[in-house]
CSV table of C-alpha atoms in Angstrom, one decimal:
chain,number,residue,atom,x,y,z
A,1,MET,CA,71.2,17.8,83.7
A,2,ARG,CA,71.8,15.1,85.8
A,3,VAL,CA,75.3,15.3,87.1
A,4,VAL,CA,77.4,12.3,89.2
A,5,SER,CA,81.0,13.3,90.9
A,6,LEU,CA,83.6,11.3,91.4
A,7,VAL,CA,85.8,13.9,92.7
A,8,PRO,CA,85.1,15.4,96.0
A,9,SER,CA,86.4,19.2,95.0
A,10,LEU,CA,84.6,19.3,92.0
A,11,THR,CA,81.2,17.7,94.2
A,12,GLU,CA,81.6,21.2,96.4
A,13,ALA,CA,82.0,23.6,93.1
A,14,VAL,CA,78.7,21.9,91.5
A,15,ALA,CA,76.6,21.5,94.4
A,16,VAL,CA,76.9,25.3,95.3
A,17,SER,CA,77.2,26.5,91.3
A,18,ALA,CA,73.8,24.4,90.1
A,19,PRO,CA,71.8,22.9,93.7
A,20,GLY,CA,70.1,19.8,92.3
A,21,ALA,CA,72.3,18.8,89.2
A,22,LEU,CA,74.2,16.3,91.5
A,23,VAL,CA,73.0,13.1,91.8
A,24,GLY,CA,75.6,10.7,92.5
A,25,VAL,CA,78.4,11.8,94.8
A,26,THR,CA,81.3,9.7,96.5
A,27,ASP,CA,81.5,8.5,99.9
A,28,TRP,CA,84.3,10.7,100.5
A,29,CYS,CA,82.4,13.9,99.3
A,30,SER,CA,81.8,16.3,102.5
A,31,HIS,CA,81.6,19.2,101.2
A,32,PRO,CA,79.2,21.7,101.8
A,33,ALA,CA,78.1,20.8,104.4
A,34,GLY,CA,74.4,20.6,103.5
A,35,LEU,CA,74.9,17.7,101.1
A,36,GLY,CA,74.6,15.4,104.0
A,37,ASP,CA,72.8,11.9,102.4
A,38,SER,CA,70.5,13.6,100.5
A,39,VAL,CA,72.5,12.5,97.2
A,40,PRO,CA,73.4,8.7,96.7
A,41,ARG,CA,76.8,7.7,97.7
A,42,ILE,CA,78.2,5.8,94.7
A,43,GLY,CA,81.3,4.5,96.7
A,44,GLY,CA,84.9,5.7,96.7
A,45,THR,CA,87.2,7.5,94.5
A,46,LYS,CA,89.3,4.8,94.1
A,47,ASN,CA,86.4,2.0,93.7
A,48,PRO,CA,83.1,3.0,92.9
A,49,ASP,CA,80.0,1.2,91.9
A,50,THR,CA,80.0,1.4,88.3
A,51,GLU,CA,76.6,-0.2,88.1
A,52,ALA,CA,75.3,2.0,90.2
A,53,VAL,CA,76.7,5.3,88.8
A,54,ALA,CA,74.9,3.8,85.3
A,55,ARG,CA,71.2,2.8,87.1
A,56,LEU,CA,71.2,6.6,88.0
A,57,ARG,CA,71.3,7.3,84.0
A,58,PRO,CA,73.6,10.6,84.4
A,59,ASP,CA,74.1,12.7,81.6
A,60,LEU,CA,77.7,13.3,82.7
A,61,VAL,CA,80.3,11.7,84.8
A,62,ILE,CA,83.1,14.0,86.3
A,63,ALA,CA,86.0,13.1,87.3
A,64,ASN,CA,90.0,13.8,87.4
A,65,GLU,CA,92.6,11.9,86.0
A,66,GLU,CA,94.5,11.5,89.4
A,67,GLU,CA,91.8,10.8,91.3
A,68,ASN,CA,90.0,8.5,89.8
A,69,ARG,CA,91.2,4.8,88.0
A,70,GLY,CA,91.0,4.8,84.3
A,71,GLN,CA,89.7,1.5,84.6
A,72,ASP,CA,86.4,2.9,86.7
A,73,LEU,CA,86.4,5.7,83.8
A,74,ASP,CA,86.4,3.1,80.7
A,75,ALA,CA,83.5,0.7,82.4
A,76,LEU,CA,81.8,4.3,82.5
A,77,ARG,CA,82.0,4.9,79.0
A,78,ALA,CA,81.4,1.1,77.8
A,79,ALA,CA,77.9,1.7,79.8
A,80,GLY,CA,77.3,4.4,77.6
A,81,LEU,CA,78.1,7.4,79.7
A,82,ASP,CA,79.7,10.3,78.6
A,83,VAL,CA,82.7,10.8,81.0
A,84,LEU,CA,84.8,14.3,81.9
A,85,VAL,CA,88.0,13.9,82.7
A,86,THR,CA,90.2,16.6,84.5
A,87,GLU,CA,93.9,16.9,85.0
A,88,ILE,CA,94.4,19.8,87.3
A,89,ARG,CA,98.4,20.4,88.5
A,90,THR,CA,98.1,24.1,88.7
A,91,LEU,CA,96.3,26.8,90.3
A,92,ASP,CA,95.4,27.9,86.7
A,93,GLN,CA,94.7,24.5,85.4
A,94,ALA,CA,92.1,24.6,88.3
A,95,PHE,CA,90.7,27.6,87.2
A,96,ALA,CA,90.4,26.8,83.7
A,97,GLU,CA,89.3,22.8,84.4
A,98,LEU,CA,86.7,24.6,86.6
A,99,THR,CA,85.1,26.4,84.2
A,100,ARG,CA,84.8,23.6,82.0
A,101,VAL,CA,83.2,21.3,84.4
A,102,LEU,CA,80.6,24.5,85.2
A,103,ASP,CA,80.0,24.7,81.3
A,104,ALA,CA,79.3,20.9,80.8
A,105,CYS,CA,77.0,21.0,83.8
A,106,GLY,CA,75.1,23.5,82.4
A,107,VAL,CA,75.8,26.5,85.0
A,108,ALA,CA,74.9,30.2,83.2
A,109,GLY,CA,77.4,32.8,83.8
A,110,ARG,CA,80.6,32.2,86.1
A,111,PRO,CA,80.1,31.8,89.3
A,112,GLU,CA,81.1,34.6,92.5
A,113,TRP,CA,83.0,32.4,94.4
A,114,LEU,CA,85.3,31.3,91.3
A,115,ASP,CA,85.8,35.0,90.7
A,116,ALA,CA,86.9,35.4,94.5
A,117,ALA,CA,88.8,32.4,94.2
A,118,GLU,CA,91.3,33.9,91.3
A,119,ALA,CA,91.1,37.1,93.4
A,120,ALA,CA,91.8,36.2,96.3
A,121,TRP,CA,95.4,34.1,95.4
A,122,ALA,CA,96.0,37.4,93.1
A,123,ALA,CA,96.4,39.4,96.0
A,124,ALA,CA,98.3,36.7,97.8
A,125,ALA,CA,101.1,36.8,94.8
A,126,ASP,CA,100.9,40.5,95.3
A,127,ALA,CA,101.4,40.2,99.0
A,128,VAL,CA,104.0,37.8,98.9
A,129,ALA,CA,106.2,39.8,96.1
A,130,GLY,CA,105.3,42.8,98.2
A,131,ARG,CA,107.6,41.1,101.0
A,132,GLY,CA,110.2,40.5,99.0
A,133,GLU,CA,111.1,37.5,101.6
A,134,PRO,CA,113.4,34.7,99.9
A,135,LEU,CA,111.8,31.3,99.6
A,136,ARG,CA,111.3,29.0,102.3
A,137,THR,CA,112.3,25.1,101.2
A,138,ALA,CA,109.5,22.7,102.9
A,139,VAL,CA,108.7,19.1,102.6
A,140,VAL,CA,105.1,18.2,103.0
A,141,PRO,CA,104.5,14.8,104.0
A,142,ILE,CA,101.2,13.4,102.6
A,143,TRP,CA,101.3,9.9,104.1
A,144,ARG,CA,103.3,8.0,107.3
A,145,ARG,CA,104.0,4.6,107.5
A,146,PRO,CA,105.7,4.6,104.7
A,147,TRP,CA,106.3,8.2,104.4
A,148,MET,CA,105.6,9.6,101.3
A,149,VAL,CA,106.2,13.6,100.2
A,150,LEU,CA,104.9,15.5,97.3
A,151,GLY,CA,107.0,15.8,94.2
A,152,ARG,CA,106.8,17.1,90.8
A,153,ASP,CA,103.8,19.0,89.2
A,154,THR,CA,101.7,18.6,91.9
A,155,PHE,CA,98.9,21.1,92.5
A,156,ALA,CA,99.5,21.8,96.4
A,157,GLY,CA,103.0,22.4,95.3
A,158,ASP,CA,102.0,24.7,92.9
A,159,LEU,CA,100.2,26.5,95.8
A,160,LEU,CA,102.5,26.4,98.2
A,161,ALA,CA,105.2,28.3,95.6
A,162,ARG,CA,102.6,31.3,95.1
A,163,LEU,CA,102.7,31.6,98.9
A,164,GLY,CA,106.7,31.7,99.1
A,165,VAL,CA,107.6,28.4,99.9
A,166,ARG,CA,109.4,26.1,97.3
A,167,ASN,CA,109.3,22.0,97.7
A,168,LEU,CA,112.4,20.5,98.3
A,169,TYR,CA,111.1,17.5,96.3
A,170,ALA,CA,109.7,19.9,93.7
A,171,GLY,CA,112.2,18.0,91.0
A,172,HIS,CA,111.6,14.5,91.8
A,173,PRO,CA,111.0,12.3,89.2
A,174,GLU,CA,108.0,10.8,90.9
A,175,ARG,CA,104.4,13.5,92.0
A,176,TYR,CA,104.3,11.7,95.4
A,177,PRO,CA,107.5,9.9,96.1
A,178,ARG,CA,108.1,7.5,98.8
A,179,VAL,CA,111.4,8.8,100.9
A,180,PRO,CA,112.8,7.7,104.3
A,181,VAL,CA,112.4,10.6,107.1
A,182,GLU,CA,115.8,10.3,107.5
A,183,GLU,CA,116.2,11.8,104.5
A,184,LEU,CA,113.8,13.9,104.6
A,185,ASN,CA,116.0,15.6,107.8
A,186,ALA,CA,119.1,15.6,105.8
A,187,ALA,CA,117.4,18.0,103.2
A,188,ALA,CA,117.4,20.6,106.2
A,189,PRO,CA,113.8,22.2,105.2
A,190,ASP,CA,113.1,25.3,106.9
A,191,LEU,CA,109.8,24.0,106.8
A,192,VAL,CA,107.7,20.8,107.2
A,193,VAL,CA,104.6,21.2,106.2
A,194,LEU,CA,101.7,18.5,107.6
A,195,PRO,CA,98.2,18.2,105.9
A,196,ASP,CA,95.5,17.0,107.9
A,197,GLU,CA,94.5,15.3,104.5
A,198,PRO,CA,95.1,12.4,103.2
A,199,TYR,CA,96.9,11.6,106.3
A,200,ARG,CA,95.5,13.3,109.5
A,201,PHE,CA,99.0,14.9,110.6
A,202,THR,CA,98.6,16.4,114.1
A,203,ARG,CA,100.3,18.5,116.7
A,204,ASP,CA,101.0,15.0,118.5
A,205,ASP,CA,101.6,13.2,115.2
A,206,GLY,CA,103.8,13.7,113.0
A,207,PRO,CA,106.0,17.4,114.3
A,208,GLU,CA,108.1,15.1,116.6
A,209,ALA,CA,110.0,13.3,113.4
A,210,PHE,CA,111.3,16.5,112.2
A,211,PRO,CA,113.1,18.3,115.1
A,212,GLY,CA,115.5,20.4,113.2
A,213,ALA,CA,112.5,22.2,111.3
A,214,VAL,CA,109.5,24.0,111.9
A,215,ALA,CA,106.3,22.4,111.4
A,216,ALA,CA,103.4,24.0,110.2
A,217,LEU,CA,100.1,22.4,110.4
A,218,VAL,CA,97.9,23.1,107.5
A,219,ASP,CA,94.2,22.1,106.5
A,220,GLY,CA,94.4,19.9,103.8
A,221,ARG,CA,90.8,20.6,101.9
A,222,HIS,CA,92.6,24.5,101.3
A,223,LEU,CA,96.1,22.4,100.3
A,224,THR,CA,94.9,20.2,97.9
A,225,TRP,CA,91.1,21.1,96.9
A,226,TYR,CA,90.2,23.0,94.0
A,227,GLY,CA,86.4,24.8,94.5
A,228,PRO,CA,84.7,27.5,96.7
A,229,SER,CA,87.3,26.4,98.9
A,230,LEU,CA,90.6,28.1,96.9
A,231,ALA,CA,88.6,31.6,97.7
A,232,GLU,CA,89.3,31.2,101.4
A,233,ALA,CA,92.8,29.0,100.9
A,234,PRO,CA,95.4,31.4,100.5
A,235,ARG,CA,94.2,33.4,103.9
A,236,SER,CA,94.4,30.2,105.7
A,237,LEU,CA,97.2,28.4,104.3
A,238,ALA,CA,99.7,31.8,105.1
A,239,ARG,CA,98.3,32.1,108.3
A,240,ALA,CA,99.1,29.0,109.4
A,241,LEU,CA,102.8,29.5,107.6
A,242,ARG,CA,103.2,32.5,109.7
A,243,ALA,CA,102.1,30.6,112.5
A,244,ALA,CA,104.6,28.0,112.1
A,245,SER,CA,107.3,30.8,112.0
A,246,ARG,CA,107.1,32.4,115.0
């Protein structure tokens, strides 16, 4: 099986579960750590070199409806390639789509990391329920200049909800709305959750814009990636959220 991945999360999942299957990945595919330059790079998630992908003669191209553009996927199909497009807006969807992708890539059996991830998130949900604490409210910026935040139906928002954090913009009609920082502050969140990707928020870049809220700096990969990192994500995110509350 020859696979090209246009999604960093799925690249990691396939690389760990089907070593040797990947014959092409994007410039943004950084995990697993050993991937390096051993697999040809075919451009970005939003601007892949579709002709280069076709020259690799993959049996399957894996993509995502949010990460990748329809016009690029259409070009790959026009070149005669089989394209599997995932949709992942909740944790449950992530587990189902990961299973579908790995099955399509010829992975025999269920990877241990997938079982570990499901167990870790089940334990996290039990811990939140056991504490019986009220949901904390948060705004979750993903970009600055202009400010953009998580809105409705997002994977990251679902993860935070499972950890006891309610996204104040979960009911917004857009999934990633642009919202002036003055409006974000006026919403009076308990927390502002600042990931280090896609915008790299740091202690010196981000928290100062929200003087009325506690800032939680979180690992963007643990908040937004679906793959082997899901096994360690609940502990990492919960630790960051607890630290921000002290």
